mmCIF file of C-alpha atoms in Angstrom:
data_model
loop_
_atom_site.group_PDB
_atom_site.id
_atom_site.type_symbol
_atom_site.label_atom_id
_atom_site.label_comp_id
_atom_site.label_asym_id
_atom_site.label_seq_id
_atom_site.Cartn_x
_atom_site.Cartn_y
_atom_site.Cartn_z
ATOM 1 C CA MET A 1476 -32.158 5.113 9.676
ATOM 2 C CA GLY A 1477 -34.026 8.427 9.570
ATOM 3 C CA ILE A 1478 -37.441 6.750 9.824
ATOM 4 C CA ASN A 1479 -39.927 8.876 11.784
ATOM 5 C CA PRO A 1480 -43.512 7.866 10.942
ATOM 6 C CA SER A 1481 -46.219 9.920 12.617
ATOM 7 C CA SER A 1482 -48.975 7.259 12.519
ATOM 8 C CA VAL A 1483 -49.359 3.504 12.654
ATOM 9 C CA TRP A 1484 -50.197 3.334 8.945
ATOM 10 C CA ALA A 1485 -47.133 5.400 8.093
ATOM 11 C CA ALA A 1486 -45.069 3.000 10.193
ATOM 12 C CA VAL A 1487 -46.597 0.010 8.346
ATOM 13 C CA GLY A 1488 -45.833 1.693 5.016
ATOM 14 C CA ALA A 1489 -42.265 2.355 6.044
ATOM 15 C CA GLY A 1490 -41.893 -1.256 7.112
ATOM 16 C CA ILE A 1491 -43.249 -2.527 3.783
ATOM 17 C CA GLY A 1492 -40.864 -0.267 1.868
ATOM 18 C CA MET A 1493 -37.843 -1.337 3.883
ATOM 19 C CA GLY A 1494 -38.874 -4.991 3.802
ATOM 20 C CA THR A 1495 -39.103 -4.961 0.031
ATOM 21 C CA LEU A 1496 -35.763 -3.123 -0.219
ATOM 22 C CA HIS A 1497 -34.214 -5.641 2.116
ATOM 23 C CA VAL A 1498 -35.243 -8.544 -0.137
ATOM 24 C CA VAL A 1499 -34.358 -7.135 -3.566
ATOM 25 C CA THR A 1500 -30.956 -5.759 -2.471
ATOM 26 C CA GLY A 1501 -29.847 -8.796 -0.461
ATOM 27 C CA ALA A 1502 -27.437 -10.928 -2.494
ATOM 28 C CA ASP A 1503 -27.594 -13.530 0.304
ATOM 29 C CA HIS A 1504 -31.409 -13.741 0.061
ATOM 30 C CA VAL A 1505 -31.576 -13.802 -3.714
ATOM 31 C CA SER A 1506 -28.875 -16.412 -4.252
ATOM 32 C CA ALA A 1507 -30.160 -18.699 -1.497
ATOM 33 C CA VAL A 1508 -33.740 -18.743 -2.775
ATOM 34 C CA ALA A 1509 -32.620 -18.968 -6.396
ATOM 35 C CA SER A 1510 -30.816 -22.187 -5.574
ATOM 36 C CA LEU A 1511 -34.043 -23.698 -4.206
ATOM 37 C CA ALA A 1512 -36.510 -22.260 -6.715
ATOM 38 C CA VAL A 1513 -34.629 -22.967 -9.957
ATOM 39 C CA GLY A 1514 -36.628 -25.042 -12.449
ATOM 40 C CA ASN A 1515 -39.796 -25.211 -10.342
ATOM 41 C CA THR A 1516 -43.251 -24.141 -11.404
ATOM 42 C CA SER A 1517 -44.252 -20.591 -10.493
ATOM 43 C CA ALA A 1518 -46.625 -21.849 -7.797
ATOM 44 C CA THR A 1519 -44.107 -24.200 -6.204
ATOM 45 C CA ALA A 1520 -41.330 -21.591 -6.390
ATOM 46 C CA PHE A 1521 -43.587 -18.923 -4.865
ATOM 47 C CA TRP A 1522 -44.322 -21.072 -1.839
ATOM 48 C CA LEU A 1523 -40.669 -21.926 -1.445
ATOM 49 C CA GLY A 1524 -39.838 -18.234 -1.440
ATOM 50 C CA ALA A 1525 -42.731 -17.465 0.917
ATOM 51 C CA ARG A 1526 -41.610 -20.191 3.265
ATOM 52 C CA TRP A 1527 -38.129 -18.704 3.242
ATOM 53 C CA GLY A 1528 -39.741 -15.370 4.083
ATOM 54 C CA CYS A 1529 -41.693 -16.958 6.941
ATOM 55 C CA GLY A 1530 -38.535 -18.542 8.344
ATOM 56 C CA HIS A 1531 -36.724 -15.230 7.977
ATOM 57 C CA SER A 1532 -39.559 -13.538 9.891
ATOM 58 C CA VAL A 1533 -39.256 -16.097 12.706
ATOM 59 C CA GLY A 1534 -35.544 -15.404 12.974
ATOM 60 C CA LEU A 1535 -36.127 -11.649 12.993
ATOM 61 C CA LEU A 1536 -38.931 -12.061 15.558
ATOM 62 C CA ILE A 1537 -36.529 -13.811 17.920
ATOM 63 C CA VAL A 1538 -34.111 -10.918 17.664
ATOM 64 C CA PHE A 1539 -36.914 -8.352 17.837
ATOM 65 C CA LEU A 1540 -38.556 -9.766 20.966
ATOM 66 C CA THR A 1541 -35.190 -10.280 22.681
ATOM 67 C CA LEU A 1542 -34.104 -6.677 22.144
ATOM 68 C CA LEU A 1543 -37.570 -5.391 23.010
ATOM 69 C CA ALA A 1544 -37.669 -7.358 26.265
ATOM 70 C CA LEU A 1545 -34.172 -6.329 27.267
ATOM 71 C CA ARG A 1546 -34.558 -2.752 26.044
ATOM 72 C CA VAL A 1547 -31.097 -3.091 24.555
ATOM 73 C CA GLU A 1548 -29.468 0.116 23.401
ATOM 74 C CA THR A 1549 -27.314 -0.015 20.307
ATOM 75 C CA ASN A 1550 -23.619 -0.266 21.109
ATOM 76 C CA GLU A 1551 -21.251 0.166 18.181
ATOM 77 C CA THR A 1552 -18.585 -2.231 19.513
ATOM 78 C CA VAL A 1553 -21.077 -4.955 20.444
ATOM 79 C CA MET A 1554 -22.893 -4.600 17.116
ATOM 80 C CA SER A 1555 -19.568 -4.827 15.200
ATOM 81 C CA ILE A 1556 -18.627 -8.070 16.894
ATOM 82 C CA ALA A 1557 -22.111 -9.500 16.514
ATOM 83 C CA ASN A 1558 -22.236 -8.492 12.826
ATOM 84 C CA ARG A 1559 -18.951 -10.335 12.181
ATOM 85 C CA MET A 1560 -20.012 -13.555 13.907
ATOM 86 C CA MET A 1561 -23.466 -13.576 12.354
ATOM 87 C CA GLY A 1562 -22.032 -12.840 8.922
ATOM 88 C CA ILE A 1563 -19.699 -15.820 9.171
ATOM 89 C CA SER A 1564 -22.616 -18.054 10.207
ATOM 90 C CA VAL A 1565 -24.788 -16.932 7.310
ATOM 91 C CA GLY A 1566 -21.954 -17.234 4.798
ATOM 92 C CA LEU A 1567 -21.093 -20.815 5.820
ATOM 93 C CA PHE A 1568 -24.759 -21.772 5.782
ATOM 94 C CA MET A 1569 -25.069 -20.443 2.199
ATOM 95 C CA VAL A 1570 -22.018 -22.458 1.089
ATOM 96 C CA ALA A 1571 -23.657 -25.568 2.533
ATOM 97 C CA LEU A 1572 -26.950 -24.757 0.781
ATOM 98 C CA GLY A 1573 -25.199 -24.251 -2.569
ATOM 99 C CA ALA A 1574 -23.328 -27.533 -2.147
ATOM 100 C CA TYR A 1575 -26.620 -29.279 -1.466
ATOM 101 C CA GLY A 1576 -28.005 -27.759 -4.669
ATOM 102 C CA VAL A 1577 -25.019 -28.971 -6.715
ATOM 103 C CA PHE A 1578 -25.218 -32.500 -5.414
ATOM 104 C CA SER A 1579 -28.997 -32.688 -5.919
ATOM 105 C CA VAL A 1580 -29.039 -31.338 -9.492
ATOM 106 C CA ASP A 1581 -29.072 -34.696 -11.290
ATOM 107 C CA GLN A 1582 -31.683 -36.151 -8.958
ATOM 108 C CA ARG A 1583 -33.855 -33.098 -9.458
ATOM 109 C CA LEU A 1584 -33.671 -33.502 -13.252
ATOM 110 C CA ARG A 1585 -34.547 -37.200 -12.974
ATOM 111 C CA ASP A 1586 -37.593 -36.275 -10.860
ATOM 112 C CA ALA A 1587 -38.649 -33.659 -13.423
ATOM 113 C CA ALA A 1588 -38.277 -36.190 -16.262
ATOM 114 C CA THR A 1589 -40.431 -38.653 -14.388
ATOM 115 C CA ILE A 1590 -43.186 -36.051 -13.925
ATOM 116 C CA HIS A 1591 -43.053 -35.233 -17.657
ATOM 117 C CA ARG A 1592 -43.493 -38.951 -18.456
ATOM 118 C CA VAL A 1593 -46.496 -39.053 -16.190
ATOM 119 C CA ASP A 1594 -48.045 -36.138 -18.094
ATOM 120 C CA ASP A 1595 -47.204 -37.554 -21.533
ATOM 121 C CA GLU A 1596 -48.183 -41.176 -20.945
ATOM 122 C CA LYS A 1597 -51.651 -41.036 -19.397
ATOM 123 C CA ASP A 1598 -52.161 -44.770 -19.699
ATOM 124 C CA GLU A 1599 -49.127 -45.387 -17.451
ATOM 125 C CA LYS A 1600 -49.888 -42.646 -14.936
ATOM 126 C CA THR A 1601 -50.793 -44.953 -12.077
ATOM 127 C CA ARG A 1602 -47.689 -47.090 -12.473
ATOM 128 C CA LEU A 1603 -45.294 -44.165 -12.710
ATOM 129 C CA THR A 1604 -46.901 -42.155 -9.922
ATOM 130 C CA SER A 1605 -46.606 -45.101 -7.577
ATOM 131 C CA THR A 1606 -42.849 -45.404 -8.140
ATOM 132 C CA ASP A 1607 -40.347 -42.729 -9.214
ATOM 133 C CA ALA A 1608 -42.847 -39.858 -9.312
ATOM 134 C CA ASN A 1609 -43.311 -40.166 -5.571
ATOM 135 C CA ASP A 1610 -39.786 -38.801 -5.151
ATOM 136 C CA GLU A 1611 -40.812 -35.345 -6.403
ATOM 137 C CA PRO A 1612 -43.258 -34.553 -3.578
ATOM 138 C CA LYS A 1613 -40.633 -35.743 -1.096
ATOM 139 C CA ARG A 1614 -38.029 -33.492 -2.646
ATOM 140 C CA THR A 1615 -40.443 -30.540 -2.656
ATOM 141 C CA THR A 1616 -41.191 -31.152 1.045
ATOM 142 C CA LEU A 1617 -37.483 -31.323 1.810
ATOM 143 C CA ASN A 1618 -36.817 -28.082 -0.110
ATOM 144 C CA SER A 1619 -39.679 -26.422 1.778
ATOM 145 C CA GLN A 1620 -38.132 -27.452 5.105
ATOM 146 C CA ILE A 1621 -34.720 -26.239 3.950
ATOM 147 C CA ALA A 1622 -36.250 -22.918 2.799
ATOM 148 C CA ILE A 1623 -37.739 -22.356 6.263
ATOM 149 C CA ALA A 1624 -34.480 -23.343 8.013
ATOM 150 C CA VAL A 1625 -32.389 -21.083 5.759
ATOM 151 C CA GLY A 1626 -34.846 -18.235 6.317
ATOM 152 C CA ILE A 1627 -34.606 -18.583 10.106
ATOM 153 C CA VAL A 1628 -30.807 -18.503 10.003
ATOM 154 C CA HIS A 1629 -30.806 -15.448 7.724
ATOM 155 C CA GLY A 1630 -33.366 -13.712 9.906
ATOM 156 C CA ALA A 1631 -31.676 -14.413 13.226
ATOM 157 C CA ALA A 1632 -28.049 -14.146 12.110
ATOM 158 C CA GLY A 1633 -28.203 -12.024 8.971
ATOM 159 C CA PRO A 1634 -28.197 -8.217 8.456
ATOM 160 C CA GLY A 1635 -31.990 -7.991 8.507
ATOM 161 C CA ALA A 1636 -31.854 -6.384 11.950
ATOM 162 C CA VAL A 1637 -30.337 -3.278 10.397
ATOM 163 C CA LEU A 1638 -33.474 -2.538 8.367
ATOM 164 C CA GLY A 1639 -36.093 -4.569 10.223
ATOM 165 C CA VAL A 1640 -35.444 -4.667 13.948
ATOM 166 C CA LEU A 1641 -33.299 -1.697 14.971
ATOM 167 C CA PRO A 1642 -35.459 0.951 13.226
ATOM 168 C CA ALA A 1643 -38.571 -0.577 14.796
ATOM 169 C CA ILE A 1644 -37.064 -0.561 18.289
ATOM 170 C CA ALA A 1645 -35.887 3.020 17.794
ATOM 171 C CA LEU A 1646 -39.474 4.233 17.280
ATOM 172 C CA ARG A 1647 -40.152 3.632 20.978
ATOM 173 C CA ASP A 1648 -43.966 4.059 20.710
ATOM 174 C CA GLU A 1649 -45.314 0.471 20.740
ATOM 175 C CA PRO A 1650 -48.025 0.876 18.032
ATOM 176 C CA LEU A 1651 -45.403 2.332 15.720
ATOM 177 C CA VAL A 1652 -42.884 -0.331 16.693
ATOM 178 C CA PHE A 1653 -45.202 -3.221 15.910
ATOM 179 C CA GLY A 1654 -46.660 -1.466 12.834
ATOM 180 C CA TYR A 1655 -43.232 -1.031 11.273
ATOM 181 C CA PHE A 1656 -42.090 -4.540 12.154
ATOM 182 C CA GLY A 1657 -45.357 -6.077 10.903
ATOM 183 C CA GLY A 1658 -45.090 -4.254 7.586
ATOM 184 C CA PHE A 1659 -41.479 -5.327 7.231
ATOM 185 C CA VAL A 1660 -42.371 -8.980 7.803
ATOM 186 C CA VAL A 1661 -45.309 -9.032 5.370
ATOM 187 C CA ALA A 1662 -43.225 -7.348 2.647
ATOM 188 C CA THR A 1663 -40.369 -9.808 3.162
ATOM 189 C CA VAL A 1664 -42.593 -12.874 2.764
ATOM 190 C CA PHE A 1665 -44.459 -11.555 -0.282
ATOM 191 C CA ALA A 1666 -41.446 -10.056 -2.087
ATOM 192 C CA MET A 1667 -39.385 -13.201 -1.722
ATOM 193 C CA GLY A 1668 -42.304 -15.315 -2.929
ATOM 194 C CA VAL A 1669 -42.674 -13.144 -6.035
ATOM 195 C CA PHE A 1670 -38.931 -13.260 -6.751
ATOM 196 C CA ALA A 1671 -38.837 -17.049 -6.335
ATOM 197 C CA ALA A 1672 -41.873 -17.501 -8.622
ATOM 198 C CA ALA A 1673 -40.256 -15.330 -11.317
ATOM 199 C CA TRP A 1674 -36.955 -17.185 -11.063
ATOM 200 C CA GLY A 1675 -38.607 -20.584 -11.080
ATOM 201 C CA TRP A 1676 -40.793 -19.681 -14.093
ATOM 202 C CA ALA A 1677 -37.933 -18.214 -16.129
ATOM 203 C CA THR A 1678 -35.489 -21.062 -15.458
ATOM 204 C CA ARG A 1679 -38.173 -23.693 -16.054
ATOM 205 C CA LEU A 1680 -39.106 -22.071 -19.391
ATOM 206 C CA LEU A 1681 -35.473 -21.869 -20.521
ATOM 207 C CA GLY A 1682 -34.909 -25.447 -19.437
ATOM 208 C CA GLU A 1683 -37.900 -26.761 -21.348
ATOM 209 C CA LYS A 1684 -36.735 -24.971 -24.516
ATOM 210 C CA GLY A 1685 -33.055 -25.897 -24.140
ATOM 211 C CA GLY A 1686 -33.368 -29.453 -22.905
ATOM 212 C CA ALA A 1687 -31.659 -31.378 -20.115
ATOM 213 C CA LYS A 1688 -28.263 -29.767 -20.687
ATOM 214 C CA VAL A 1689 -29.644 -26.270 -20.212
ATOM 215 C CA GLN A 1690 -31.711 -27.370 -17.220
ATOM 216 C CA ARG A 1691 -28.629 -28.798 -15.585
ATOM 217 C CA GLY A 1692 -26.601 -25.678 -16.381
ATOM 218 C CA LEU A 1693 -29.222 -23.360 -14.858
ATOM 219 C CA ALA A 1694 -29.484 -25.474 -11.717
ATOM 220 C CA LEU A 1695 -25.696 -25.596 -11.346
ATOM 221 C CA PHE A 1696 -25.435 -21.855 -11.951
ATOM 222 C CA SER A 1697 -27.987 -21.078 -9.259
ATOM 223 C CA SER A 1698 -26.265 -23.342 -6.733
ATOM 224 C CA ALA A 1699 -22.789 -22.103 -7.680
ATOM 225 C CA LEU A 1700 -23.995 -18.514 -7.257
ATOM 226 C CA CYS A 1701 -25.127 -19.350 -3.751
ATOM 227 C CA ILE A 1702 -21.691 -20.830 -2.959
ATOM 228 C CA VAL A 1703 -19.833 -17.845 -4.397
ATOM 229 C CA VAL A 1704 -21.948 -15.331 -2.441
ATOM 230 C CA GLY A 1705 -21.519 -17.440 0.673
ATOM 231 C CA VAL A 1706 -17.723 -17.474 0.308
ATOM 232 C CA VAL A 1707 -17.642 -13.698 -0.327
ATOM 233 C CA TRP A 1708 -20.029 -13.119 2.567
ATOM 234 C CA THR A 1709 -17.904 -15.187 4.935
ATOM 235 C CA SER A 1710 -14.682 -13.472 3.788
ATOM 236 C CA LEU A 1711 -16.114 -10.004 4.276
ATOM 237 C CA ALA A 1712 -17.356 -10.984 7.746
ATOM 238 C CA VAL A 1713 -13.948 -12.374 8.743
ATOM 239 C CA ALA A 1714 -12.318 -9.158 7.485
ATOM 240 C CA GLY A 1715 -14.670 -7.177 9.678
ATOM 241 C CA THR A 1716 -16.551 -5.498 6.799
ATOM 242 C CA LYS A 1717 -20.000 -4.313 7.921
ATOM 243 C CA LEU A 1718 -22.694 -6.402 6.241
ATOM 244 C CA GLY A 1719 -26.160 -5.061 5.519
#
């Protein structure tokens, strides 16, 4: 990768730079989180993105510690086979996530409508909160769990090792190794949180202005994008195209 930091802080900075690049250039990351964050408030979307980042970091950490413990040297043939199998896994997982988003669109809109009624009809707040509105926290919790799970799969089986793990291992000197990896992880969590917050805010604003039809269209678009990227990702992996 051509990364040769001379100090721990330089290694941290390199990790932050590569972690940010990894997030903003990863179609798999962006489409997966977009499917979960669409239509949410900025705060809710940020934490969904950050949870994805945390899960991604856990997946990367598993790979990082395994390679570090085994002192595995990079082998082009082994990495090619591993890249193909991991790419297929990530692609199929994204298709499943997009399908979940498509099937949950109408329920998500009903939950949002319930919350709006709670805000607009203060005198009925207690009644509404005790019934349908309780579904929204449950859905948010489920999406948070999905975000973490998706992040772990992407971290452990996705191309993150190319920018996050392998360059760190190649530095050899342990302070530099952990400095780079730590910076990469922090940047991944924060950058994905920021992207998710921006996507949630923009789609929520457009949905509020355009009504239920626009809200549904945005949610379906985000989920369909995840499916399309997943199909393309799987196809490229099957064809043996290097991912990441």
